[in-house]
Short mmCIF file of C-alpha atoms in Angstrom, two decimals:
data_model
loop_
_atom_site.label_atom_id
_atom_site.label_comp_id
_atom_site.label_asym_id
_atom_site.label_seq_id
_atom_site.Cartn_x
_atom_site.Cartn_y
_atom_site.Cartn_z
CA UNK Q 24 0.00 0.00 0.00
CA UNK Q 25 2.86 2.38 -0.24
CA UNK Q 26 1.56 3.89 -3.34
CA UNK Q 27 -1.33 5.56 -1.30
CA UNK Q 28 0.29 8.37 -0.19
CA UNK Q 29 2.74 10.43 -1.16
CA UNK Q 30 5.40 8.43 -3.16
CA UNK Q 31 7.72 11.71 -3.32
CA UNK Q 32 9.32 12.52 0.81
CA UNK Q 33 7.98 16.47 1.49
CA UNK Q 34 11.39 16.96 2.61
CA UNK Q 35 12.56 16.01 -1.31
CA UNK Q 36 11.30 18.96 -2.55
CA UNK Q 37 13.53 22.07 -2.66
CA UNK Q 38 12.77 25.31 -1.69
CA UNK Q 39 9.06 24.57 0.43
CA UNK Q 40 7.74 24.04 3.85
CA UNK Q 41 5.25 21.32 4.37
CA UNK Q 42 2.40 21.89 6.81
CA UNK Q 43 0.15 20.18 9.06
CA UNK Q 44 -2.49 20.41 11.82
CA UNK Q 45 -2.75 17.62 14.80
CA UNK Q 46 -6.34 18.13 15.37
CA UNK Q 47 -9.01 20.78 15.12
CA UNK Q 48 -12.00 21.09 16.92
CA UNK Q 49 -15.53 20.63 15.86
CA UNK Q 50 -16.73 24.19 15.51
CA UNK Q 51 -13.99 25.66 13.81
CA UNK Q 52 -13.71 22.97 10.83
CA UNK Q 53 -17.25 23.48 10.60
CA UNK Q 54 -17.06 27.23 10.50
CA UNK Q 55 -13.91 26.44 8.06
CA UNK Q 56 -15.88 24.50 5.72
CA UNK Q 57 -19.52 25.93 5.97
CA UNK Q 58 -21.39 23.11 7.40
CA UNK Q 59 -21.80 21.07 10.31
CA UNK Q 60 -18.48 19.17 10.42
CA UNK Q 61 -17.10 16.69 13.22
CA UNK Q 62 -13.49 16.78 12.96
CA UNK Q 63 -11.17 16.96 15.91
CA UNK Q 64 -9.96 17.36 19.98
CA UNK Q 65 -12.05 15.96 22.42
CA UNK Q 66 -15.37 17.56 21.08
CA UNK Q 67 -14.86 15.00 18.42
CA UNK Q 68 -15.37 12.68 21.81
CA UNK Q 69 -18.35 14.28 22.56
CA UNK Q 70 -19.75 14.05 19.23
CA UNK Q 71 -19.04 10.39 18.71
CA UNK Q 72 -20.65 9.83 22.16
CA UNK Q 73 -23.82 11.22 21.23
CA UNK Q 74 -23.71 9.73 17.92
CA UNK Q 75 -23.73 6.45 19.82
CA UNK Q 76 -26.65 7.41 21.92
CA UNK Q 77 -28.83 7.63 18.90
CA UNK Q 78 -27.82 3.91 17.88
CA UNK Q 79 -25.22 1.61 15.59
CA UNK Q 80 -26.35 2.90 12.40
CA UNK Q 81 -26.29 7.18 13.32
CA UNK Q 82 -22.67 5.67 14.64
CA UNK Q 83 -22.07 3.90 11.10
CA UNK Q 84 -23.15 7.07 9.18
CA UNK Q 85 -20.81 8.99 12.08
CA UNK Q 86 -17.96 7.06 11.07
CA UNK Q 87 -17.99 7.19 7.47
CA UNK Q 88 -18.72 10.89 7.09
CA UNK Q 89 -15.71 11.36 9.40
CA UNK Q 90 -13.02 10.71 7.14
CA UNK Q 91 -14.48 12.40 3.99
CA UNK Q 92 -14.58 15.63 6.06
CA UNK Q 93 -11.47 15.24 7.36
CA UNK Q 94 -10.10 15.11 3.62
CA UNK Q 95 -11.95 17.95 2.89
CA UNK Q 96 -10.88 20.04 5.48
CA UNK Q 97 -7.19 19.47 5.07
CA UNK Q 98 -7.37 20.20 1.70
CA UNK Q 99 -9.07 23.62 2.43
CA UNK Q 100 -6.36 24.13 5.10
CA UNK Q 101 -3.47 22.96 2.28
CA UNK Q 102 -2.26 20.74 5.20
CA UNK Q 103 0.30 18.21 2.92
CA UNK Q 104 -0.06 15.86 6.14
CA UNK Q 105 -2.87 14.46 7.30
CA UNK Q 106 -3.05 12.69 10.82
CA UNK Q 107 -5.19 10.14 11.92
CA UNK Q 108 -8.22 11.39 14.30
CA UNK Q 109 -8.05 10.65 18.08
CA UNK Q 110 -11.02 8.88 18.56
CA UNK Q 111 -13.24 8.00 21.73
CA UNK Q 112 -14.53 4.94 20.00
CA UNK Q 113 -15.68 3.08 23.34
CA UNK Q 114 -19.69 2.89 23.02
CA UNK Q 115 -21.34 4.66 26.46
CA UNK Q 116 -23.22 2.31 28.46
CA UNK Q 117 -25.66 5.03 29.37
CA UNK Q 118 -26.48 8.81 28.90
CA UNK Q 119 -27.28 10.43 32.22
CA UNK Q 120 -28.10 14.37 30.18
CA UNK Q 121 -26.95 16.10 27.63
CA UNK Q 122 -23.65 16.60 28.43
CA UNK Q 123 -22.96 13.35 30.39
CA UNK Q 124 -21.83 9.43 29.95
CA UNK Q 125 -21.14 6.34 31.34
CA UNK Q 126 -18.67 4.32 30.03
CA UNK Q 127 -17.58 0.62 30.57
CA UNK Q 128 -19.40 -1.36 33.44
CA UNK Q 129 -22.80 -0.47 36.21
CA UNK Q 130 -19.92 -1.51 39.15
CA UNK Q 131 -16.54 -0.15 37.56
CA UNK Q 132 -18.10 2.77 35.73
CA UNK Q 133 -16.06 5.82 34.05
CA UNK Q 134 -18.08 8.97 33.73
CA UNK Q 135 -17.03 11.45 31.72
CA UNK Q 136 -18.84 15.21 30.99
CA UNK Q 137 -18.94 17.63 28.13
CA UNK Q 138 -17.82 21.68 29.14
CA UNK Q 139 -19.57 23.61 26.50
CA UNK Q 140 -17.70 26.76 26.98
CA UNK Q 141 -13.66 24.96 26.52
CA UNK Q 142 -14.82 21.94 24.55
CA UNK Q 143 -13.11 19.53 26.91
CA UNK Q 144 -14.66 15.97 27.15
CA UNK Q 145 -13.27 14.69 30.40
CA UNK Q 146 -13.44 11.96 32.90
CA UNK Q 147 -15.23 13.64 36.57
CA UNK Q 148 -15.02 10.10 37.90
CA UNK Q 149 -12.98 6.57 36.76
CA UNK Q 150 -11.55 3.52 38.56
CA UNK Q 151 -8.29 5.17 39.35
CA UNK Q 152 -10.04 7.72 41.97
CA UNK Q 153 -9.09 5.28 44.96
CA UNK Q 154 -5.74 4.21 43.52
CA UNK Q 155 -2.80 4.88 45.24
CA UNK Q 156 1.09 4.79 44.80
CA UNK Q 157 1.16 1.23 46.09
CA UNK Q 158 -1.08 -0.24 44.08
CA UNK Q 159 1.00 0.45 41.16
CA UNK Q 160 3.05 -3.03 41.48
CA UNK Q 161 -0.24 -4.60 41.72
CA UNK Q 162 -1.36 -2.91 38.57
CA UNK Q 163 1.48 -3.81 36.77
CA UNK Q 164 1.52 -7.45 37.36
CA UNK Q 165 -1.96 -7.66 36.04
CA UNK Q 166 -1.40 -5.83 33.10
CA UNK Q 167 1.89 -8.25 32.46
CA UNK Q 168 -0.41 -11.38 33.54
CA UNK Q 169 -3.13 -10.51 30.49
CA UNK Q 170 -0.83 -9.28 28.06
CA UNK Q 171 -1.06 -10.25 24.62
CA UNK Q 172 -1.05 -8.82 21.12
CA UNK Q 173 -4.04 -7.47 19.79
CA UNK Q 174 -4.96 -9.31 16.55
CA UNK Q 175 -7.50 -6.91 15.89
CA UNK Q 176 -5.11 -4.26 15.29
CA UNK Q 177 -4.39 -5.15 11.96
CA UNK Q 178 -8.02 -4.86 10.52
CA UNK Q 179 -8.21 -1.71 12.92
CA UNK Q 180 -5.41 0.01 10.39
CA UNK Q 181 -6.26 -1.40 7.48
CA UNK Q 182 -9.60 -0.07 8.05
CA UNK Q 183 -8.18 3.05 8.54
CA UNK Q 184 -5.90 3.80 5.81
CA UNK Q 185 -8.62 2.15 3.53
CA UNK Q 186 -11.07 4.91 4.74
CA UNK Q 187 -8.76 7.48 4.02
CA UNK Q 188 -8.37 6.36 0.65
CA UNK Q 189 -11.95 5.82 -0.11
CA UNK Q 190 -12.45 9.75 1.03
CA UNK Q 191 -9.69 10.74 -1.19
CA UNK Q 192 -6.85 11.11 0.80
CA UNK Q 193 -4.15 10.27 -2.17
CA UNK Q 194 -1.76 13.02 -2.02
CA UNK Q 195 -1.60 13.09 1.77
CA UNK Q 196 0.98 11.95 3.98
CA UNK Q 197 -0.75 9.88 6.81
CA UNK Q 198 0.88 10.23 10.01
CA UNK Q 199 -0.71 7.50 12.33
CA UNK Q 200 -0.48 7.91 16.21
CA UNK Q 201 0.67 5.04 17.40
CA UNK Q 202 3.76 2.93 19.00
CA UNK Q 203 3.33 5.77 22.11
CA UNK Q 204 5.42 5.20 25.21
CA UNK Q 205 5.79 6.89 28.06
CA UNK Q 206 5.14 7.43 32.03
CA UNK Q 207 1.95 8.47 32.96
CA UNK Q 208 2.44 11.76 34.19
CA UNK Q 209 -0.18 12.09 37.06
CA UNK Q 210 0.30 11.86 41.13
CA UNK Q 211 0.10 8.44 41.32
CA UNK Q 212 2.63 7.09 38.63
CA UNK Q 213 5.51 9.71 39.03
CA UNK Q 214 6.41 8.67 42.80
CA UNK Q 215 6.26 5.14 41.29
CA UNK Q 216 9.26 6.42 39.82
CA UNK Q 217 10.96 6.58 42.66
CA UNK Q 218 9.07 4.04 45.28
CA UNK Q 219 8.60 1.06 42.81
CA UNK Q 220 10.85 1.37 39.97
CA UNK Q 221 11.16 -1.91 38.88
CA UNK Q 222 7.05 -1.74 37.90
CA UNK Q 223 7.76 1.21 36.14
CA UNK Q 224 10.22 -0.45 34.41
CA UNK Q 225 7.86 -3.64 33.92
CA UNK Q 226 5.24 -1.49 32.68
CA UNK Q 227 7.36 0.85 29.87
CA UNK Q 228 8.85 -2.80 28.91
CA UNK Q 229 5.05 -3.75 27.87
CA UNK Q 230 4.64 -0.51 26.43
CA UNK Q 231 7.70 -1.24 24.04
CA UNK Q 232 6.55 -4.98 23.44
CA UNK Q 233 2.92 -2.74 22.27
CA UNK Q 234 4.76 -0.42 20.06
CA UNK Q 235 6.95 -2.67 18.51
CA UNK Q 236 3.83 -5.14 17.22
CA UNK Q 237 2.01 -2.00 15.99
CA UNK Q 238 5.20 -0.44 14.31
CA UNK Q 239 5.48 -4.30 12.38
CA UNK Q 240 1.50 -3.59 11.49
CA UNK Q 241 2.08 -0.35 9.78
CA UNK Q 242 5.23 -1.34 8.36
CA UNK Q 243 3.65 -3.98 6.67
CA UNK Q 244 0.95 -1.29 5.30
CA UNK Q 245 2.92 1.32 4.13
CA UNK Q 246 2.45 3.93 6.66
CA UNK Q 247 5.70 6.03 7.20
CA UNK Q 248 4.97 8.64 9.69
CA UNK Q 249 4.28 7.82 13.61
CA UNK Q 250 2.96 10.15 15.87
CA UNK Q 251 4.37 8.43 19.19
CA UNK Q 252 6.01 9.34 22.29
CA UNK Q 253 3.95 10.92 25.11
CA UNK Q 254 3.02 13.81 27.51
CA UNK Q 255 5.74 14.06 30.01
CA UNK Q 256 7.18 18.17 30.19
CA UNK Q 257 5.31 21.52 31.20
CA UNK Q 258 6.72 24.65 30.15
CA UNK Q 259 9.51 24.21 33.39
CA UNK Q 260 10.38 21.22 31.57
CA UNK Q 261 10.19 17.39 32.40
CA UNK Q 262 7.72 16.35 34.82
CA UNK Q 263 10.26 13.85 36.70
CA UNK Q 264 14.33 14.12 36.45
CA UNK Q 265 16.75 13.82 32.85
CA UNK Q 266 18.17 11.02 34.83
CA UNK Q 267 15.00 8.97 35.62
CA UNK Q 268 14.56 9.22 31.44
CA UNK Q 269 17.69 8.19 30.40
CA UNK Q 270 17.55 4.89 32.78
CA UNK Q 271 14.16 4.06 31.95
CA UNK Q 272 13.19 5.51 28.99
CA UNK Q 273 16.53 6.13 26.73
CA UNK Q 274 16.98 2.09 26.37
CA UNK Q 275 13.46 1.29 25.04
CA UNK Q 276 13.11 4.20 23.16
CA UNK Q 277 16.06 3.07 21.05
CA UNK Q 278 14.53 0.13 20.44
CA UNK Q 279 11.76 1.59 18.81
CA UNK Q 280 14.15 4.72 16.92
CA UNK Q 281 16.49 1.71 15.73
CA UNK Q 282 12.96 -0.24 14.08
CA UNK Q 283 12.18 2.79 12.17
CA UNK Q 284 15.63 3.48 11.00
CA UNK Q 285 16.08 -0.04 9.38
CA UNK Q 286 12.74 -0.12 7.95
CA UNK Q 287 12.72 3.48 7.05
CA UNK Q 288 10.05 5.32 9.13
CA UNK Q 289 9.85 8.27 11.03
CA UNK Q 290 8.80 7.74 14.37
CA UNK Q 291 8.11 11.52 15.79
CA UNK Q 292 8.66 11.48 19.59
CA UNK Q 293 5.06 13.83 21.18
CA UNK Q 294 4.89 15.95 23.44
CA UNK Q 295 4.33 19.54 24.86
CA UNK Q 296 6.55 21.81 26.88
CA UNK Q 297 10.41 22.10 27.50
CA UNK Q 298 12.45 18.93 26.66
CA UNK Q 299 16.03 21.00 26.31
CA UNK Q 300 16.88 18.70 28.89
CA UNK Q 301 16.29 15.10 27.67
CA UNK Q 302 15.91 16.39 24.20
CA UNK Q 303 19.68 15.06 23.26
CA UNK Q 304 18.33 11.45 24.49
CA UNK Q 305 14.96 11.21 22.10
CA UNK Q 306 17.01 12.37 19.30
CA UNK Q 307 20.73 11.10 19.43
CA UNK Q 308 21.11 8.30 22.11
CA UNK Q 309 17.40 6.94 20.84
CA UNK Q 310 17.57 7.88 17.32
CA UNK Q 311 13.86 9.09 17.28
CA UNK Q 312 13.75 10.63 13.57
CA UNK Q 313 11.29 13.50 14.87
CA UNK Q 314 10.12 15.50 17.59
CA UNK Q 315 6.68 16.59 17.72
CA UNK Q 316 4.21 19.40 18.86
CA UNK Q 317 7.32 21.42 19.08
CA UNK Q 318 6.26 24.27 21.90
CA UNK Q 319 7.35 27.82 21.01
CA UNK Q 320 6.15 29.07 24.31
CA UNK Q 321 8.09 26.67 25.97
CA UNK Q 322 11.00 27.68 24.52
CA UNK Q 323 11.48 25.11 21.84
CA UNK Q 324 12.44 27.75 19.42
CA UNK Q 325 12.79 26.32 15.81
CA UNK Q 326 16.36 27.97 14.89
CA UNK Q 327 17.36 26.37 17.99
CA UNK Q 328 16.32 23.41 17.59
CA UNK Q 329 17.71 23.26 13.22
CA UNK Q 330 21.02 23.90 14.99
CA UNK Q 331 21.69 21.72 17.20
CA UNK Q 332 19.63 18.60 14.87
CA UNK Q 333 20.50 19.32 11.66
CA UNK Q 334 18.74 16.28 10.07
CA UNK Q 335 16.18 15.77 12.64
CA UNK Q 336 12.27 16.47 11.41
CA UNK Q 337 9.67 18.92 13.17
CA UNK Q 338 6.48 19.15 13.49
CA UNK Q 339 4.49 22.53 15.13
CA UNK Q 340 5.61 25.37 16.38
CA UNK Q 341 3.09 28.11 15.87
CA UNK Q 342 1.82 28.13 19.58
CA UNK Q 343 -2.03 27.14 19.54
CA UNK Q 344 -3.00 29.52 22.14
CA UNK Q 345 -1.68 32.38 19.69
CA UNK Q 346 -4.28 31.09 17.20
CA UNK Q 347 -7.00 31.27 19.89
CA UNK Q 348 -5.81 34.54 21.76
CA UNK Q 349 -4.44 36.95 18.91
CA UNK Q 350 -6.06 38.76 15.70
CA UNK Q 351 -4.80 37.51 12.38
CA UNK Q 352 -2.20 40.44 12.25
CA UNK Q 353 -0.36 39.06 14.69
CA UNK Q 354 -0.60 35.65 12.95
CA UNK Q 355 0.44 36.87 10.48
CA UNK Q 356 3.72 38.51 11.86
CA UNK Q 357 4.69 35.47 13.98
CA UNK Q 358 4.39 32.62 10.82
CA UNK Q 359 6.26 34.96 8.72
CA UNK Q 360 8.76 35.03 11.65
CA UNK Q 361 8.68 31.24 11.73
CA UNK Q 362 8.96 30.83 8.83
CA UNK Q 363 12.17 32.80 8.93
CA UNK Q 364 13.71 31.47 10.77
CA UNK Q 365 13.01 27.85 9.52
CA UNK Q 366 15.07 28.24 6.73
CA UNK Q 367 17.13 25.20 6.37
CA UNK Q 368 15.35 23.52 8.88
CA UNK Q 369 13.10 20.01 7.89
CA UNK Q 370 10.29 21.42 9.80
CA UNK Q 371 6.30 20.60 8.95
CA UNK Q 372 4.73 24.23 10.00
CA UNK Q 373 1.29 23.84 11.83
CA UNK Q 374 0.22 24.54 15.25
CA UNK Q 375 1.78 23.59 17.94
CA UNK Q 376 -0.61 21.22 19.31
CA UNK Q 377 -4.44 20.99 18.36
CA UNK Q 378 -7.12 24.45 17.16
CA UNK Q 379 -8.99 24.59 19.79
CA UNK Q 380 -12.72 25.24 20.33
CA UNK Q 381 -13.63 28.65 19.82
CA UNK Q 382 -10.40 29.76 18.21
CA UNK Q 383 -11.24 32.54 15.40
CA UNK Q 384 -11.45 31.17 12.04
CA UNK Q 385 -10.07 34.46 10.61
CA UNK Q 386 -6.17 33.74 12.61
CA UNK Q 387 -6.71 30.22 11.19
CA UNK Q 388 -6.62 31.32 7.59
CA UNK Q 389 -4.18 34.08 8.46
CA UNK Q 390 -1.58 31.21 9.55
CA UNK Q 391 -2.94 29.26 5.84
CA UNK Q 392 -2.61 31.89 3.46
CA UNK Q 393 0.93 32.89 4.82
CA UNK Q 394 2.38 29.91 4.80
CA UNK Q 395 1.14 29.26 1.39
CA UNK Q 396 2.38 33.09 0.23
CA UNK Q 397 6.10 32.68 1.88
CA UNK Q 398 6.68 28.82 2.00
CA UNK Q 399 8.57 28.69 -1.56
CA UNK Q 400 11.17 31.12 -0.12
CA UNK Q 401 11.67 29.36 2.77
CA UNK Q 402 14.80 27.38 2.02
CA UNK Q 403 16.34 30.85 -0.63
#
């Protein structure tokens, strides 16, 4: 299936900056494209849910409609990648109102509500609310105990890609999330870290075993581009010491970086915030090919970053809450900036992480139209 997508690397062509989005949220791709749209971020979850609600064929229709807009709407963005949506596929056992779902069992129930005013679809109450610390060893050796590859996950891709090609997504570069490894990064797993490292360790070594069997899947399909990695940094940088990453994370990591070399993918490490301080172990000791959602207010500056990685691939760095927060001449000063000081750099230009709800449509097209005016310069 390699011919799908592009057959020509958007780093192969001289004198041009590719672009991309991760996500963008329902209302603005509908704004975007005139019509009711469901596209991205987690009002896509909230969509899906009450797409569910109304039963398996609303879903069906829900499903196939979803990747035919998403064509569309990177098209009308000129986006030359297009990324695979982050779904919230699990059907709710129950709808207590409008805004509001059950998910998974009556006695080990996760509940998750719908904020109209940020778009966020979260969990307000989930099986890890009593958890502590200690039972992370427990955890572990359960997860270890029923571990086994998914079979399903090779229909689950194939159906994907195949979707994207029956919406018209030739022309694209798909970058998949997938092969994602990492420590959660919440009050309960980072003291693991410290109090029960060997689970940790247990744990990231399933997480590798995961990523390796779905990196195999998509090799086998054609796809080149993973979106993988994980949340770990805030804008202070790492959430738990350079040290603790190189031990536990560095090895495995390299594992995965060393796949993608020989079998030549590009496996783009995720994640928000300030990584100065591992960054030399995703990208040289690991051999990670990219680094993604690449966080200008962090202080991941691109000319920075070109320097020091010559040959390493980014994706982002026009900060998201710019998008949502400024007026379009100010979008338009920064991405000409950007784009600046790119030059020479293999960098896909996008936002730094997803468009969120409510972001004005108008800074949206600002950041489009000029990229598309000043990309052809940006290697001159």
């Amino acid at each position: 299936m390699k011919e799908l997508y592009q057959s020509q690397d958007p780093f192969e062509k001289k004198d041009y900056i590719p672009s991309w989005g991760p996500a963008v949220a329902c209302d603005v791709a509908s704004k975007l494209l005139g019509r009711k749209v469901n596209a991205g971020t987690t009002t896509l979850h909230y969509a899906e849910s009450l797409t569910w609600s109304k039963g398996d064929e609303f879903h069906q229709e829900f499903e196939e409609k979803l990747y035919y807009d998403l064509v569309e709407l990177n098209k009308v963005l000129k986006w030359d990648f297009i990324r695979m949506p982050w779904r919230l596929t699990e059907k709710p056992i129950k709808q207590i109102d409008k805004f509001t779902f059950v998910y998974g069992s009556e006695s080990n129930p996760t509940i998750r509500k719908y904020d109209p005013a940020s778009g966020n679809f979260a969990a307000i109450k989930g099986p890890q609310d009593n958890l502590t610390v200690d039972d992370i060893p427990k955890i572990v050796k359960e997860e270890r105990k029923n571990f086994k590859k998914d079979v399903h996950l090779v229909d689950y891709y194939s159906n994907l890609i195949e979707n994207f090609r029956k919406a018209g997504a030739d022309g694209f570069e798909l970058i998949v999330s997938a092969a994602g490894i990492c420590i959660p990064p919440d009050n309960i797993w980072l003291p693991a870290t410290l109090l029960y490292p060997e689970a940790i360790e247990e744990y990231l070594d399933l997480a590798l075993e995961r990523a390796l069997y779905e990196l195999e899947i998509l090799n086998k399909l054609g796809v080149r581009y993973i979106a993988g990695g994980g949340d770990l940094a805030s804008n202070k940088g790492p959430m738990y010491s350079p040290d603790c990453f190189k031990k536990m994370m560095t090895p495995r990591l390299k594992k995965i970086g060393d796949f993608c070399k020989e079998n030549n993918m590009v496996y783009s490490f995720r994640s928000d915030g300030n990584l100065w301080s591992i960054l030399d172990e995703i990208l040289i000791k690991a051999g990670c090919q990219a680094y993604g959602e690449i966080d200008k207010n962090a202080g991941m500056e691109i000319d920075l970053l070109k320097e020091r990685y010559p040959e390493k691939i980014f994706f982002g760095n026009i900060p998201s809450a710019l998008l949502h927060n400024a007026n379009p001449e100010r979008v338009i000063k920064e991405t000409k900036e950007l784009i600046e000081k790119a030059k020479g750099a293999k960098l896909v230009l996008g936002p730094s992480n997803a468009i969120l709800k409510g972001t004005p449509v108008e800074n949206v097209l600002a950041m489009v139209e000029t990229l598309e005016k000043y990309r052809e310069d940006v290697h001159n």
